Short mmCIF file of C-alpha atoms in Angstrom, two decimals:
data_model
loop_
_atom_site.label_atom_id
_atom_site.label_comp_id
_atom_site.label_asym_id
_atom_site.label_seq_id
_atom_site.Cartn_x
_atom_site.Cartn_y
_atom_site.Cartn_z
CA MET U 220 108.17 139.05 86.12
CA ILE U 221 105.20 136.72 85.75
CA LEU U 222 104.01 133.91 87.97
CA GLU U 223 102.91 130.63 86.43
CA VAL U 224 100.38 128.79 88.61
CA ALA U 225 99.35 125.18 88.03
CA ILE U 226 97.12 123.04 90.26
CA LEU U 227 98.36 119.47 89.84
CA ASN U 228 95.99 116.62 90.67
CA VAL U 229 98.08 113.46 90.83
CA ILE U 230 96.52 110.05 90.27
CA PRO U 231 95.85 108.41 93.66
CA GLY U 232 98.70 106.17 94.74
CA GLN U 233 101.21 107.97 92.52
CA SER U 234 102.28 110.83 94.80
CA GLU U 235 105.57 109.29 95.89
CA ALA U 236 106.57 108.46 92.31
CA PHE U 237 105.46 111.92 91.15
CA GLU U 238 107.60 113.63 93.77
CA ALA U 239 110.62 111.55 92.76
CA SER U 240 110.07 112.38 89.09
CA PHE U 241 109.66 116.05 89.95
CA GLN U 242 113.09 116.00 91.61
CA GLN U 243 114.53 115.18 88.18
CA ALA U 244 112.22 117.47 86.22
CA GLN U 245 112.92 120.58 88.29
CA GLN U 246 116.50 120.53 87.02
CA ILE U 247 115.14 120.88 83.49
CA ILE U 248 113.02 123.95 84.17
CA ALA U 249 115.69 125.60 86.32
CA GLY U 250 118.04 125.65 83.34
CA MET U 251 115.65 127.44 80.98
CA GLN U 252 116.12 130.98 79.72
CA GLY U 253 113.98 133.43 81.67
CA TYR U 254 113.53 131.09 84.64
CA ILE U 255 113.71 132.85 88.02
CA SER U 256 112.49 130.35 90.63
CA HIS U 257 109.92 127.69 91.39
CA GLU U 258 108.27 125.85 94.25
CA LEU U 259 106.09 122.78 94.50
CA GLN U 260 103.76 122.51 97.47
CA ARG U 261 101.53 119.64 98.58
CA CYS U 262 97.95 120.48 99.62
CA MET U 263 97.11 119.67 103.22
CA GLU U 264 93.34 119.38 102.66
CA VAL U 265 93.15 117.60 99.31
CA GLU U 266 95.07 114.37 99.06
CA ASN U 267 97.20 114.02 95.91
CA GLN U 268 96.93 117.72 95.02
CA TYR U 269 99.91 120.02 94.52
CA ILE U 270 100.47 123.58 93.40
CA LEU U 271 103.39 124.49 91.17
CA LEU U 272 104.53 128.11 91.18
CA VAL U 273 107.15 129.18 88.64
CA ARG U 274 108.48 132.70 88.25
CA TRP U 275 109.58 133.70 84.75
CA GLU U 276 111.07 136.93 83.46
CA THR U 277 108.41 137.14 80.69
CA LEU U 278 105.29 135.26 79.64
CA GLU U 279 107.03 134.27 76.41
CA ASP U 280 109.89 132.66 78.34
CA HIS U 281 107.34 130.11 79.51
CA THR U 282 104.81 129.85 76.70
CA GLU U 283 107.22 130.00 73.77
CA GLY U 284 110.71 129.35 75.14
CA PHE U 285 110.06 126.51 77.55
CA ARG U 286 107.00 124.95 75.93
CA GLY U 287 108.62 125.11 72.49
CA SER U 288 111.86 123.49 73.61
CA ALA U 289 113.28 119.98 73.45
CA GLU U 290 113.63 120.19 77.24
CA TYR U 291 109.84 120.52 77.52
CA GLN U 292 109.51 117.13 75.83
CA GLN U 293 111.64 115.63 78.62
CA TRP U 294 109.50 117.46 81.21
CA LYS U 295 106.33 116.01 79.66
CA LYS U 296 107.78 112.50 79.59
CA LEU U 297 108.72 112.70 83.27
CA LEU U 298 105.53 114.28 84.63
CA HIS U 299 102.45 114.43 82.42
CA HIS U 300 101.34 110.82 82.94
CA TYR U 301 100.76 111.51 86.67
CA TYR U 302 97.92 114.03 86.18
CA ASP U 303 94.18 113.41 86.20
CA PRO U 304 92.69 115.68 85.09
CA PHE U 305 95.38 117.47 83.13
CA PRO U 306 96.25 120.77 84.86
CA VAL U 307 95.15 124.18 83.71
CA VAL U 308 97.96 126.73 83.88
CA HIS U 309 97.38 130.43 84.50
CA HIS U 310 99.81 133.33 84.51
CA TYR U 311 99.75 136.29 86.89
CA GLU U 312 101.47 139.65 87.01
CA LEU U 313 102.16 141.88 89.99
CA VAL U 314 99.63 144.67 90.48
#
């Protein structure tokens, strides 16, 4: 199992719309091969900042399967216009 971690900085004033769009988008990711679970959390200290944690069976399930899919294009359309700057995504494995 790997953990995808993304810090999401949402454009000020767009948090409510982002959260509504994420409600739709999470259905997309949850249906992908290799998906295990996810959670989105809002930062208490930094306004408009979120962390997205997604557990995948393998790194390739995320980087090749999800990102190479038609579903990812829907995900991008729903969410990517909310970010400034665009998030950096890292992957972690259990030690």
